[in-house]
Structures are given as structure tokens and as C-alpha cells.
């Protein structure tokens, strides 16, 4: 499986994401600059965290207009797995691949520390190697991770089981403890915590590695050719 790590001016977690895929997962991966106009050669798309375009206007707003995001939308529409982490999640919200919006953390401070997440749905392409309701340790590093949506959207998320990760102890005020959601189709995941920073026990936790293993497992199962 071949992954693209999208790099925007201001990305700062792209190297972490690349390391997670190449060195820990053992799959192919390439950095892709934000002005790229063709992602057809990739099987999975990864939008890392950081401060794309300096977070001017609001987090992810300018990145949403990058050439590459038109291709990310096409990839998502084609059913390819798309993962947005932290700023990547914010960008997915900006382009409408996921519903809702991000507000400043409730305490108005940037937070960077490990948190416990609950796997609220283990029947997705991103979570199938986890157990249902498994508690995992993954770090956060954000100032605008307070997820919000209107009541109608929230009910839709619940009805379609699109809430994939929730905080065991909510650090930022996020609505109903939401830490990560998918689109209705289930092939686009946005999450504020950083699984790519939890892929080896040397980092304090390897709990995030299962997320990437789930992506590969699902992709291989859907691309099996039988005689």
C-alpha cells in the first residue's frame, strides 16, 4: 500500500507521519507538496498536523484552497482512505469532507500531553484492529480542538456511528467528548489526537500503530484477487 503525506507551508508533523508509515508500519510513503495536482498513484492520503499557512484566518482555512485538496476530495470520493490529524482534521472540516467546526480550546490555552481515548466504533477502516471501547493513550497538541456541530449534525453522527474516538476525560470542551469522526461512508477520518506520535513504546505508547495497521488491513482485504 502506498501513502501520500500532504505537506503544507507550516506542517510540522509530516516527518512523524512519514516515520510511522515507513519505519513502524513498513509500507510505501512519499511526501506530497501542497501544489500537487494528481494523487492517483496513492492508495491512502494522510494530512498531518501543524500550522498550515500559519493558521491565518482560522486553522486550516487557507489550506482548504490548495491545489492538492481538490485531489484529496477526489480520492475521498473514490473511496480511498483519508486521514486528517489535528490541523489535518481542521482542513477536512474546511473543505466539507467532514461536518462541523473547531473552536478554541475551552481554557483558551494550547495543550500538549498524552490523553486517554475510547474506541467508540471499531468497525471502521481505521479501527478494526482495536477492541470496541478499548482505552488507548495518544498525545494531543492543539489550541483549537474544541469540536462543535449543530444538534441535527450531532444526531446524524450518532445515528450513523460516525463518532469513532472520544476522550475519557475531555481536555478541550469538545462536544460530547468527540476526539475523532468519520464521514458517512467511513473512509475519511479526522481526529485531533496524534496516533503517529504513539507508534512505539519508546515514545510512551504504541497504541496509535493499530490505527495505521487497520488501514492497511482493510485495504488489503478489499484488494484481494482470487483465482
mmCIF file with all atom_site columns, C-alpha atoms in Angstrom:
data_model
loop_
_atom_site.group_PDB
_atom_site.id
_atom_site.type_symbol
_atom_site.label_atom_id
_atom_site.label_alt_id
_atom_site.label_comp_id
_atom_site.label_asym_id
_atom_site.label_entity_id
_atom_site.label_seq_id
_atom_site.pdbx_PDB_ins_code
_atom_site.Cartn_x
_atom_site.Cartn_y
_atom_site.Cartn_z
_atom_site.occupancy
_atom_site.B_iso_or_equiv
_atom_site.pdbx_formal_charge
_atom_site.auth_seq_id
_atom_site.auth_comp_id
_atom_site.auth_asym_id
_atom_site.auth_atom_id
_atom_site.pdbx_PDB_model_num
ATOM 1   C CA . UNK A 1 1   ? 0.000   0.000   0.000  1.00 0.00 ? 1   UNK A CA 1
ATOM 2   C CA . UNK A 1 2   ? 1.320   3.433   -0.915 1.00 0.00 ? 2   UNK A CA 1
ATOM 3   C CA . UNK A 1 3   ? 0.595   6.510   1.208  1.00 0.00 ? 3   UNK A CA 1
ATOM 4   C CA . UNK A 1 4   ? 0.870   10.227  0.480  1.00 0.00 ? 4   UNK A CA 1
ATOM 5   C CA . UNK A 1 5   ? 1.771   12.585  3.329  1.00 0.00 ? 5   UNK A CA 1
ATOM 6   C CA . UNK A 1 6   ? 0.467   16.000  2.257  1.00 0.00 ? 6   UNK A CA 1
ATOM 7   C CA . UNK A 1 7   ? 2.821   18.845  3.198  1.00 0.00 ? 7   UNK A CA 1
ATOM 8   C CA . UNK A 1 8   ? 1.608   22.431  3.529  1.00 0.00 ? 8   UNK A CA 1
ATOM 9   C CA . UNK A 1 9   ? 3.679   25.501  4.425  1.00 0.00 ? 9   UNK A CA 1
ATOM 10  C CA . UNK A 1 10  ? 3.596   25.245  8.213  1.00 0.00 ? 10  UNK A CA 1
ATOM 11  C CA . UNK A 1 11  ? 3.149   21.475  8.518  1.00 0.00 ? 11  UNK A CA 1
ATOM 12  C CA . UNK A 1 12  ? 5.220   20.193  11.434 1.00 0.00 ? 12  UNK A CA 1
ATOM 13  C CA . UNK A 1 13  ? 4.050   16.611  11.933 1.00 0.00 ? 13  UNK A CA 1
ATOM 14  C CA . UNK A 1 14  ? 4.780   15.407  8.401  1.00 0.00 ? 14  UNK A CA 1
ATOM 15  C CA . UNK A 1 15  ? 8.056   13.762  9.443  1.00 0.00 ? 15  UNK A CA 1
ATOM 16  C CA . UNK A 1 16  ? 6.327   11.959  12.316 1.00 0.00 ? 16  UNK A CA 1
ATOM 17  C CA . UNK A 1 17  ? 3.665   10.683  9.921  1.00 0.00 ? 17  UNK A CA 1
ATOM 18  C CA . UNK A 1 18  ? 6.279   9.560   7.386  1.00 0.00 ? 18  UNK A CA 1
ATOM 19  C CA . UNK A 1 19  ? 8.214   7.719   10.121 1.00 0.00 ? 19  UNK A CA 1
ATOM 20  C CA . UNK A 1 20  ? 5.060   5.958   11.332 1.00 0.00 ? 20  UNK A CA 1
ATOM 21  C CA . UNK A 1 21  ? 4.325   4.610   7.860  1.00 0.00 ? 21  UNK A CA 1
ATOM 22  C CA . UNK A 1 22  ? 7.837   3.802   6.619  1.00 0.00 ? 22  UNK A CA 1
ATOM 23  C CA . UNK A 1 23  ? 9.665   2.665   9.738  1.00 0.00 ? 23  UNK A CA 1
ATOM 24  C CA . UNK A 1 24  ? 6.919   1.326   12.003 1.00 0.00 ? 24  UNK A CA 1
ATOM 25  C CA . UNK A 1 25  ? 4.271   0.135   9.529  1.00 0.00 ? 25  UNK A CA 1
ATOM 26  C CA . UNK A 1 26  ? 6.705   -0.873  6.776  1.00 0.00 ? 26  UNK A CA 1
ATOM 27  C CA . UNK A 1 27  ? 4.651   0.500   3.880  1.00 0.00 ? 27  UNK A CA 1
ATOM 28  C CA . UNK A 1 28  ? 5.490   2.826   0.984  1.00 0.00 ? 28  UNK A CA 1
ATOM 29  C CA . UNK A 1 29  ? 5.120   6.550   1.617  1.00 0.00 ? 29  UNK A CA 1
ATOM 30  C CA . UNK A 1 30  ? 6.019   9.834   -0.091 1.00 0.00 ? 30  UNK A CA 1
ATOM 31  C CA . UNK A 1 31  ? 5.836   13.482  0.870  1.00 0.00 ? 31  UNK A CA 1
ATOM 32  C CA . UNK A 1 32  ? 3.487   15.406  -1.453 1.00 0.00 ? 32  UNK A CA 1
ATOM 33  C CA . UNK A 1 33  ? 3.718   19.209  -1.676 1.00 0.00 ? 33  UNK A CA 1
ATOM 34  C CA . UNK A 1 34  ? 0.511   21.252  -1.439 1.00 0.00 ? 34  UNK A CA 1
ATOM 35  C CA . UNK A 1 35  ? 0.533   22.343  -5.100 1.00 0.00 ? 35  UNK A CA 1
ATOM 36  C CA . UNK A 1 36  ? 0.353   18.768  -6.460 1.00 0.00 ? 36  UNK A CA 1
ATOM 37  C CA . UNK A 1 37  ? -2.495  18.152  -8.914 1.00 0.00 ? 37  UNK A CA 1
ATOM 38  C CA . UNK A 1 38  ? -2.506  14.347  -9.135 1.00 0.00 ? 38  UNK A CA 1
ATOM 39  C CA . UNK A 1 39  ? -2.824  11.820  -6.299 1.00 0.00 ? 39  UNK A CA 1
ATOM 40  C CA . UNK A 1 40  ? -3.921  8.914   -8.486 1.00 0.00 ? 40  UNK A CA 1
ATOM 41  C CA . UNK A 1 41  ? -0.741  6.962   -7.714 1.00 0.00 ? 41  UNK A CA 1
ATOM 42  C CA . UNK A 1 42  ? -1.516  6.704   -3.999 1.00 0.00 ? 42  UNK A CA 1
ATOM 43  C CA . UNK A 1 43  ? -3.746  4.271   -2.120 1.00 0.00 ? 43  UNK A CA 1
ATOM 44  C CA . UNK A 1 44  ? -4.128  6.322   1.075  1.00 0.00 ? 44  UNK A CA 1
ATOM 45  C CA . UNK A 1 45  ? -3.912  10.029  1.889  1.00 0.00 ? 45  UNK A CA 1
ATOM 46  C CA . UNK A 1 46  ? -2.556  11.439  5.165  1.00 0.00 ? 46  UNK A CA 1
ATOM 47  C CA . UNK A 1 47  ? -2.967  15.079  6.243  1.00 0.00 ? 47  UNK A CA 1
ATOM 48  C CA . UNK A 1 48  ? -0.591  15.738  9.149  1.00 0.00 ? 48  UNK A CA 1
ATOM 49  C CA . UNK A 1 49  ? -0.770  18.273  11.940 1.00 0.00 ? 49  UNK A CA 1
ATOM 50  C CA . UNK A 1 50  ? 0.926   21.639  12.212 1.00 0.00 ? 50  UNK A CA 1
ATOM 51  C CA . UNK A 1 51  ? 0.026   25.215  11.448 1.00 0.00 ? 51  UNK A CA 1
ATOM 52  C CA . UNK A 1 52  ? -0.729  25.273  7.718  1.00 0.00 ? 52  UNK A CA 1
ATOM 53  C CA . UNK A 1 53  ? -0.259  28.787  6.365  1.00 0.00 ? 53  UNK A CA 1
ATOM 54  C CA . UNK A 1 54  ? 0.357   29.975  9.923  1.00 0.00 ? 54  UNK A CA 1
ATOM 55  C CA . UNK A 1 55  ? -3.278  29.293  10.903 1.00 0.00 ? 55  UNK A CA 1
ATOM 56  C CA . UNK A 1 56  ? -4.185  32.704  9.461  1.00 0.00 ? 56  UNK A CA 1
ATOM 57  C CA . UNK A 1 57  ? -7.936  33.439  9.208  1.00 0.00 ? 57  UNK A CA 1
ATOM 58  C CA . UNK A 1 58  ? -8.575  30.229  11.185 1.00 0.00 ? 58  UNK A CA 1
ATOM 59  C CA . UNK A 1 59  ? -6.921  26.835  11.412 1.00 0.00 ? 59  UNK A CA 1
ATOM 60  C CA . UNK A 1 60  ? -6.983  25.020  8.077  1.00 0.00 ? 60  UNK A CA 1
ATOM 61  C CA . UNK A 1 61  ? -8.897  27.736  6.230  1.00 0.00 ? 61  UNK A CA 1
ATOM 62  C CA . UNK A 1 62  ? -6.239  28.702  3.674  1.00 0.00 ? 62  UNK A CA 1
ATOM 63  C CA . UNK A 1 63  ? -5.015  25.122  3.194  1.00 0.00 ? 63  UNK A CA 1
ATOM 64  C CA . UNK A 1 64  ? -8.509  24.227  2.050  1.00 0.00 ? 64  UNK A CA 1
ATOM 65  C CA . UNK A 1 65  ? -7.887  26.245  -1.126 1.00 0.00 ? 65  UNK A CA 1
ATOM 66  C CA . UNK A 1 66  ? -4.631  24.454  -2.012 1.00 0.00 ? 66  UNK A CA 1
ATOM 67  C CA . UNK A 1 67  ? -4.472  22.633  -5.340 1.00 0.00 ? 67  UNK A CA 1
ATOM 68  C CA . UNK A 1 68  ? -3.868  19.324  -3.630 1.00 0.00 ? 68  UNK A CA 1
ATOM 69  C CA . UNK A 1 69  ? -7.122  19.482  -1.683 1.00 0.00 ? 69  UNK A CA 1
ATOM 70  C CA . UNK A 1 70  ? -9.134  19.147  -4.897 1.00 0.00 ? 70  UNK A CA 1
ATOM 71  C CA . UNK A 1 71  ? -7.286  15.876  -5.394 1.00 0.00 ? 71  UNK A CA 1
ATOM 72  C CA . UNK A 1 72  ? -7.838  14.825  -1.779 1.00 0.00 ? 72  UNK A CA 1
ATOM 73  C CA . UNK A 1 73  ? -11.571 15.339  -2.286 1.00 0.00 ? 73  UNK A CA 1
ATOM 74  C CA . UNK A 1 74  ? -11.421 13.209  -5.460 1.00 0.00 ? 74  UNK A CA 1
ATOM 75  C CA . UNK A 1 75  ? -9.562  10.485  -3.577 1.00 0.00 ? 75  UNK A CA 1
ATOM 76  C CA . UNK A 1 76  ? -12.165 10.520  -0.812 1.00 0.00 ? 76  UNK A CA 1
ATOM 77  C CA . UNK A 1 77  ? -14.996 10.370  -3.336 1.00 0.00 ? 77  UNK A CA 1
ATOM 78  C CA . UNK A 1 78  ? -13.270 7.395   -4.969 1.00 0.00 ? 78  UNK A CA 1
ATOM 79  C CA . UNK A 1 79  ? -13.343 5.580   -1.628 1.00 0.00 ? 79  UNK A CA 1
ATOM 80  C CA . UNK A 1 80  ? -9.655  5.819   -0.748 1.00 0.00 ? 80  UNK A CA 1
ATOM 81  C CA . UNK A 1 81  ? -8.826  6.130   2.969  1.00 0.00 ? 81  UNK A CA 1
ATOM 82  C CA . UNK A 1 82  ? -8.132  9.719   4.009  1.00 0.00 ? 82  UNK A CA 1
ATOM 83  C CA . UNK A 1 83  ? -6.812  10.522  7.494  1.00 0.00 ? 83  UNK A CA 1
ATOM 84  C CA . UNK A 1 84  ? -6.539  14.056  8.849  1.00 0.00 ? 84  UNK A CA 1
ATOM 85  C CA . UNK A 1 85  ? -4.790  14.528  12.194 1.00 0.00 ? 85  UNK A CA 1
ATOM 86  C CA . UNK A 1 86  ? -5.041  17.746  14.229 1.00 0.00 ? 86  UNK A CA 1
ATOM 87  C CA . UNK A 1 87  ? -4.556  20.510  11.625 1.00 0.00 ? 87  UNK A CA 1
ATOM 88  C CA . UNK A 1 88  ? -5.366  17.849  9.043  1.00 0.00 ? 88  UNK A CA 1
ATOM 89  C CA . UNK A 1 89  ? -8.728  17.318  10.759 1.00 0.00 ? 89  UNK A CA 1
ATOM 90  C CA . UNK A 1 90  ? -9.333  21.063  10.673 1.00 0.00 ? 90  UNK A CA 1
ATOM 91  C CA . UNK A 1 91  ? -8.590  21.113  6.931  1.00 0.00 ? 91  UNK A CA 1
ATOM 92  C CA . UNK A 1 92  ? -11.026 18.252  6.299  1.00 0.00 ? 92  UNK A CA 1
ATOM 93  C CA . UNK A 1 93  ? -13.696 20.283  8.075  1.00 0.00 ? 93  UNK A CA 1
ATOM 94  C CA . UNK A 1 94  ? -12.880 23.350  5.974  1.00 0.00 ? 94  UNK A CA 1
ATOM 95  C CA . UNK A 1 95  ? -13.327 21.510  2.666  1.00 0.00 ? 95  UNK A CA 1
ATOM 96  C CA . UNK A 1 96  ? -16.525 19.801  3.793  1.00 0.00 ? 96  UNK A CA 1
ATOM 97  C CA . UNK A 1 97  ? -15.261 16.218  3.792  1.00 0.00 ? 97  UNK A CA 1
ATOM 98  C CA . UNK A 1 98  ? -16.332 16.084  7.437  1.00 0.00 ? 98  UNK A CA 1
ATOM 99  C CA . UNK A 1 99  ? -19.137 18.016  9.176  1.00 0.00 ? 99  UNK A CA 1
ATOM 100 C CA . UNK A 1 100 ? -18.742 20.539  11.977 1.00 0.00 ? 100 UNK A CA 1
ATOM 101 C CA . UNK A 1 101 ? -16.124 23.079  13.003 1.00 0.00 ? 101 UNK A CA 1
ATOM 102 C CA . UNK A 1 102 ? -13.340 23.696  15.509 1.00 0.00 ? 102 UNK A CA 1
ATOM 103 C CA . UNK A 1 103 ? -13.338 26.322  18.242 1.00 0.00 ? 103 UNK A CA 1
ATOM 104 C CA . UNK A 1 104 ? -10.584 27.440  20.592 1.00 0.00 ? 104 UNK A CA 1
ATOM 105 C CA . UNK A 1 105 ? -9.930  25.117  23.483 1.00 0.00 ? 105 UNK A CA 1
ATOM 106 C CA . UNK A 1 106 ? -12.292 25.865  26.343 1.00 0.00 ? 106 UNK A CA 1
ATOM 107 C CA . UNK A 1 107 ? -9.410  27.048  28.552 1.00 0.00 ? 107 UNK A CA 1
ATOM 108 C CA . UNK A 1 108 ? -8.038  29.181  25.661 1.00 0.00 ? 108 UNK A CA 1
ATOM 109 C CA . UNK A 1 109 ? -4.630  27.515  26.041 1.00 0.00 ? 109 UNK A CA 1
ATOM 110 C CA . UNK A 1 110 ? -2.514  25.309  23.805 1.00 0.00 ? 110 UNK A CA 1
ATOM 111 C CA . UNK A 1 111 ? -2.304  21.818  25.282 1.00 0.00 ? 111 UNK A CA 1
ATOM 112 C CA . UNK A 1 112 ? 0.297   19.129  24.651 1.00 0.00 ? 112 UNK A CA 1
ATOM 113 C CA . UNK A 1 113 ? 0.087   15.926  26.670 1.00 0.00 ? 113 UNK A CA 1
ATOM 114 C CA . UNK A 1 114 ? -0.984  12.276  26.484 1.00 0.00 ? 114 UNK A CA 1
ATOM 115 C CA . UNK A 1 115 ? -4.723  11.632  26.822 1.00 0.00 ? 115 UNK A CA 1
ATOM 116 C CA . UNK A 1 116 ? -6.832  8.506   27.066 1.00 0.00 ? 116 UNK A CA 1
ATOM 117 C CA . UNK A 1 117 ? -9.250  7.837   24.227 1.00 0.00 ? 117 UNK A CA 1
ATOM 118 C CA . UNK A 1 118 ? -12.078 5.344   23.977 1.00 0.00 ? 118 UNK A CA 1
ATOM 119 C CA . UNK A 1 119 ? -12.566 3.489   20.710 1.00 0.00 ? 119 UNK A CA 1
ATOM 120 C CA . UNK A 1 120 ? -16.257 4.235   20.247 1.00 0.00 ? 120 UNK A CA 1
ATOM 121 C CA . UNK A 1 121 ? -16.542 2.390   16.922 1.00 0.00 ? 121 UNK A CA 1
ATOM 122 C CA . UNK A 1 122 ? -14.148 -0.404  15.986 1.00 0.00 ? 122 UNK A CA 1
ATOM 123 C CA . UNK A 1 123 ? -15.971 -1.289  12.777 1.00 0.00 ? 123 UNK A CA 1
ATOM 124 C CA . UNK A 1 124 ? -14.252 1.243   10.531 1.00 0.00 ? 124 UNK A CA 1
ATOM 125 C CA . UNK A 1 125 ? -11.323 1.032   8.132  1.00 0.00 ? 125 UNK A CA 1
ATOM 126 C CA . UNK A 1 126 ? -9.265  2.893   10.750 1.00 0.00 ? 126 UNK A CA 1
ATOM 127 C CA . UNK A 1 127 ? -10.164 0.977   13.910 1.00 0.00 ? 127 UNK A CA 1
ATOM 128 C CA . UNK A 1 128 ? -10.777 -2.675  13.040 1.00 0.00 ? 128 UNK A CA 1
ATOM 129 C CA . UNK A 1 129 ? -7.698  -3.914  14.927 1.00 0.00 ? 129 UNK A CA 1
ATOM 130 C CA . UNK A 1 130 ? -8.890  -2.282  18.158 1.00 0.00 ? 130 UNK A CA 1
ATOM 131 C CA . UNK A 1 131 ? -11.440 -3.757  20.524 1.00 0.00 ? 131 UNK A CA 1
ATOM 132 C CA . UNK A 1 132 ? -14.760 -1.983  20.963 1.00 0.00 ? 132 UNK A CA 1
ATOM 133 C CA . UNK A 1 133 ? -14.495 0.527   23.855 1.00 0.00 ? 133 UNK A CA 1
ATOM 134 C CA . UNK A 1 134 ? -10.742 -0.105  24.147 1.00 0.00 ? 134 UNK A CA 1
ATOM 135 C CA . UNK A 1 135 ? -8.924  2.658   26.034 1.00 0.00 ? 135 UNK A CA 1
ATOM 136 C CA . UNK A 1 136 ? -5.784  3.874   24.293 1.00 0.00 ? 136 UNK A CA 1
ATOM 137 C CA . UNK A 1 137 ? -3.157  6.501   25.118 1.00 0.00 ? 137 UNK A CA 1
ATOM 138 C CA . UNK A 1 138 ? -2.449  9.043   22.362 1.00 0.00 ? 138 UNK A CA 1
ATOM 139 C CA . UNK A 1 139 ? -0.967  12.565  22.716 1.00 0.00 ? 139 UNK A CA 1
ATOM 140 C CA . UNK A 1 140 ? -2.723  15.811  21.862 1.00 0.00 ? 140 UNK A CA 1
ATOM 141 C CA . UNK A 1 141 ? -1.062  19.058  20.745 1.00 0.00 ? 141 UNK A CA 1
ATOM 142 C CA . UNK A 1 142 ? -3.575  21.737  19.817 1.00 0.00 ? 142 UNK A CA 1
ATOM 143 C CA . UNK A 1 143 ? -5.042  25.110  20.645 1.00 0.00 ? 143 UNK A CA 1
ATOM 144 C CA . UNK A 1 144 ? -8.219  24.765  18.574 1.00 0.00 ? 144 UNK A CA 1
ATOM 145 C CA . UNK A 1 145 ? -9.508  21.267  19.177 1.00 0.00 ? 145 UNK A CA 1
ATOM 146 C CA . UNK A 1 146 ? -12.917 22.063  20.622 1.00 0.00 ? 146 UNK A CA 1
ATOM 147 C CA . UNK A 1 147 ? -15.166 20.231  18.156 1.00 0.00 ? 147 UNK A CA 1
ATOM 148 C CA . UNK A 1 148 ? -18.626 21.683  17.562 1.00 0.00 ? 148 UNK A CA 1
ATOM 149 C CA . UNK A 1 149 ? -21.612 20.965  15.332 1.00 0.00 ? 149 UNK A CA 1
ATOM 150 C CA . UNK A 1 150 ? -25.313 21.756  15.451 1.00 0.00 ? 150 UNK A CA 1
ATOM 151 C CA . UNK A 1 151 ? -27.822 19.385  17.034 1.00 0.00 ? 151 UNK A CA 1
ATOM 152 C CA . UNK A 1 152 ? -29.039 17.963  13.727 1.00 0.00 ? 152 UNK A CA 1
ATOM 153 C CA . UNK A 1 153 ? -25.496 17.098  12.671 1.00 0.00 ? 153 UNK A CA 1
ATOM 154 C CA . UNK A 1 154 ? -24.759 15.572  16.081 1.00 0.00 ? 154 UNK A CA 1
ATOM 155 C CA . UNK A 1 155 ? -27.790 13.316  15.820 1.00 0.00 ? 155 UNK A CA 1
ATOM 156 C CA . UNK A 1 156 ? -26.667 12.246  12.344 1.00 0.00 ? 156 UNK A CA 1
ATOM 157 C CA . UNK A 1 157 ? -23.175 11.449  13.647 1.00 0.00 ? 157 UNK A CA 1
ATOM 158 C CA . UNK A 1 158 ? -24.678 9.333   16.408 1.00 0.00 ? 158 UNK A CA 1
ATOM 159 C CA . UNK A 1 159 ? -27.208 7.599   14.159 1.00 0.00 ? 159 UNK A CA 1
ATOM 160 C CA . UNK A 1 160 ? -24.552 6.618   11.616 1.00 0.00 ? 160 UNK A CA 1
ATOM 161 C CA . UNK A 1 161 ? -21.982 5.626   14.268 1.00 0.00 ? 161 UNK A CA 1
ATOM 162 C CA . UNK A 1 162 ? -19.560 8.226   12.885 1.00 0.00 ? 162 UNK A CA 1
ATOM 163 C CA . UNK A 1 163 ? -18.119 9.144   16.294 1.00 0.00 ? 163 UNK A CA 1
ATOM 164 C CA . UNK A 1 164 ? -15.036 6.919   16.311 1.00 0.00 ? 164 UNK A CA 1
ATOM 165 C CA . UNK A 1 165 ? -12.927 8.223   19.210 1.00 0.00 ? 165 UNK A CA 1
ATOM 166 C CA . UNK A 1 166 ? -13.999 10.006  22.384 1.00 0.00 ? 166 UNK A CA 1
ATOM 167 C CA . UNK A 1 167 ? -11.965 11.500  25.219 1.00 0.00 ? 167 UNK A CA 1
ATOM 168 C CA . UNK A 1 168 ? -12.090 9.622   28.516 1.00 0.00 ? 168 UNK A CA 1
ATOM 169 C CA . UNK A 1 169 ? -11.510 13.000  30.203 1.00 0.00 ? 169 UNK A CA 1
ATOM 170 C CA . UNK A 1 170 ? -12.356 15.884  27.878 1.00 0.00 ? 170 UNK A CA 1
ATOM 171 C CA . UNK A 1 171 ? -9.352  18.249  27.641 1.00 0.00 ? 171 UNK A CA 1
ATOM 172 C CA . UNK A 1 172 ? -10.760 20.958  25.361 1.00 0.00 ? 172 UNK A CA 1
ATOM 173 C CA . UNK A 1 173 ? -14.534 21.220  25.739 1.00 0.00 ? 173 UNK A CA 1
ATOM 174 C CA . UNK A 1 174 ? -15.273 19.213  22.594 1.00 0.00 ? 174 UNK A CA 1
ATOM 175 C CA . UNK A 1 175 ? -18.971 18.412  22.110 1.00 0.00 ? 175 UNK A CA 1
ATOM 176 C CA . UNK A 1 176 ? -19.946 15.088  23.755 1.00 0.00 ? 176 UNK A CA 1
ATOM 177 C CA . UNK A 1 177 ? -16.220 14.347  24.232 1.00 0.00 ? 177 UNK A CA 1
ATOM 178 C CA . UNK A 1 178 ? -15.630 13.882  20.483 1.00 0.00 ? 178 UNK A CA 1
ATOM 179 C CA . UNK A 1 179 ? -11.980 13.255  19.564 1.00 0.00 ? 179 UNK A CA 1
ATOM 180 C CA . UNK A 1 180 ? -12.469 11.796  16.071 1.00 0.00 ? 180 UNK A CA 1
ATOM 181 C CA . UNK A 1 181 ? -15.213 11.314  13.485 1.00 0.00 ? 181 UNK A CA 1
ATOM 182 C CA . UNK A 1 182 ? -15.640 9.750   10.062 1.00 0.00 ? 182 UNK A CA 1
ATOM 183 C CA . UNK A 1 183 ? -17.748 10.697  7.064  1.00 0.00 ? 183 UNK A CA 1
ATOM 184 C CA . UNK A 1 184 ? -20.906 8.667   6.425  1.00 0.00 ? 184 UNK A CA 1
ATOM 185 C CA . UNK A 1 185 ? -19.090 6.370   4.021  1.00 0.00 ? 185 UNK A CA 1
ATOM 186 C CA . UNK A 1 186 ? -16.451 5.655   6.653  1.00 0.00 ? 186 UNK A CA 1
ATOM 187 C CA . UNK A 1 187 ? -13.353 6.223   4.505  1.00 0.00 ? 187 UNK A CA 1
ATOM 188 C CA . UNK A 1 188 ? -12.455 9.690   5.847  1.00 0.00 ? 188 UNK A CA 1
ATOM 189 C CA . UNK A 1 189 ? -11.339 10.088  9.459  1.00 0.00 ? 189 UNK A CA 1
ATOM 190 C CA . UNK A 1 190 ? -10.499 13.297  11.262 1.00 0.00 ? 190 UNK A CA 1
ATOM 191 C CA . UNK A 1 191 ? -9.063  13.241  14.774 1.00 0.00 ? 191 UNK A CA 1
ATOM 192 C CA . UNK A 1 192 ? -7.332  15.779  16.997 1.00 0.00 ? 192 UNK A CA 1
ATOM 193 C CA . UNK A 1 193 ? -5.008  13.404  18.935 1.00 0.00 ? 193 UNK A CA 1
ATOM 194 C CA . UNK A 1 194 ? -1.818  12.271  17.163 1.00 0.00 ? 194 UNK A CA 1
ATOM 195 C CA . UNK A 1 195 ? -1.658  8.498   16.527 1.00 0.00 ? 195 UNK A CA 1
ATOM 196 C CA . UNK A 1 196 ? 1.589   8.961   14.557 1.00 0.00 ? 196 UNK A CA 1
ATOM 197 C CA . UNK A 1 197 ? 3.223   10.076  17.804 1.00 0.00 ? 197 UNK A CA 1
ATOM 198 C CA . UNK A 1 198 ? 2.182   6.840   19.530 1.00 0.00 ? 198 UNK A CA 1
ATOM 199 C CA . UNK A 1 199 ? 3.626   4.116   17.306 1.00 0.00 ? 199 UNK A CA 1
ATOM 200 C CA . UNK A 1 200 ? 6.461   2.839   19.503 1.00 0.00 ? 200 UNK A CA 1
ATOM 201 C CA . UNK A 1 201 ? 6.783   2.217   23.239 1.00 0.00 ? 201 UNK A CA 1
ATOM 202 C CA . UNK A 1 202 ? 9.897   4.423   23.183 1.00 0.00 ? 202 UNK A CA 1
ATOM 203 C CA . UNK A 1 203 ? 7.513   7.314   22.520 1.00 0.00 ? 203 UNK A CA 1
ATOM 204 C CA . UNK A 1 204 ? 5.452   6.436   25.574 1.00 0.00 ? 204 UNK A CA 1
ATOM 205 C CA . UNK A 1 205 ? 2.769   4.470   23.739 1.00 0.00 ? 205 UNK A CA 1
ATOM 206 C CA . UNK A 1 206 ? 2.366   2.255   20.685 1.00 0.00 ? 206 UNK A CA 1
ATOM 207 C CA . UNK A 1 207 ? -1.426  2.450   20.760 1.00 0.00 ? 207 UNK A CA 1
ATOM 208 C CA . UNK A 1 208 ? -1.609  4.592   17.626 1.00 0.00 ? 208 UNK A CA 1
ATOM 209 C CA . UNK A 1 209 ? 0.054   1.967   15.447 1.00 0.00 ? 209 UNK A CA 1
ATOM 210 C CA . UNK A 1 210 ? -3.110  -0.128  15.340 1.00 0.00 ? 210 UNK A CA 1
ATOM 211 C CA . UNK A 1 211 ? -4.869  2.694   13.507 1.00 0.00 ? 211 UNK A CA 1
ATOM 212 C CA . UNK A 1 212 ? -2.388  2.519   10.624 1.00 0.00 ? 212 UNK A CA 1
ATOM 213 C CA . UNK A 1 213 ? -2.419  -1.279  10.707 1.00 0.00 ? 213 UNK A CA 1
ATOM 214 C CA . UNK A 1 214 ? -6.201  -1.145  10.404 1.00 0.00 ? 214 UNK A CA 1
ATOM 215 C CA . UNK A 1 215 ? -5.954  0.996   7.262  1.00 0.00 ? 215 UNK A CA 1
ATOM 216 C CA . UNK A 1 216 ? -3.574  -1.488  5.614  1.00 0.00 ? 216 UNK A CA 1
ATOM 217 C CA . UNK A 1 217 ? -5.626  -4.493  6.743  1.00 0.00 ? 217 UNK A CA 1
ATOM 218 C CA . UNK A 1 218 ? -8.811  -3.029  5.286  1.00 0.00 ? 218 UNK A CA 1
ATOM 219 C CA . UNK A 1 219 ? -7.071  -2.030  2.039  1.00 0.00 ? 219 UNK A CA 1
ATOM 220 C CA . UNK A 1 220 ? -5.569  -5.476  1.538  1.00 0.00 ? 220 UNK A CA 1
ATOM 221 C CA . UNK A 1 221 ? -8.861  -7.207  2.254  1.00 0.00 ? 221 UNK A CA 1
ATOM 222 C CA . UNK A 1 222 ? -10.609 -5.029  -0.319 1.00 0.00 ? 222 UNK A CA 1
ATOM 223 C CA . UNK A 1 223 ? -7.894  -5.609  -2.949 1.00 0.00 ? 223 UNK A CA 1
ATOM 224 C CA . UNK A 1 224 ? -7.584  -9.398  -2.674 1.00 0.00 ? 224 UNK A CA 1
ATOM 225 C CA . UNK A 1 225 ? -7.685  -11.138 -6.028 1.00 0.00 ? 225 UNK A CA 1
ATOM 226 C CA . UNK A 1 226 ? -8.815  -14.749 -6.050 1.00 0.00 ? 226 UNK A CA 1
ATOM 227 C CA . UNK A 1 227 ? -8.359  -17.180 -8.907 1.00 0.00 ? 227 UNK A CA 1
#
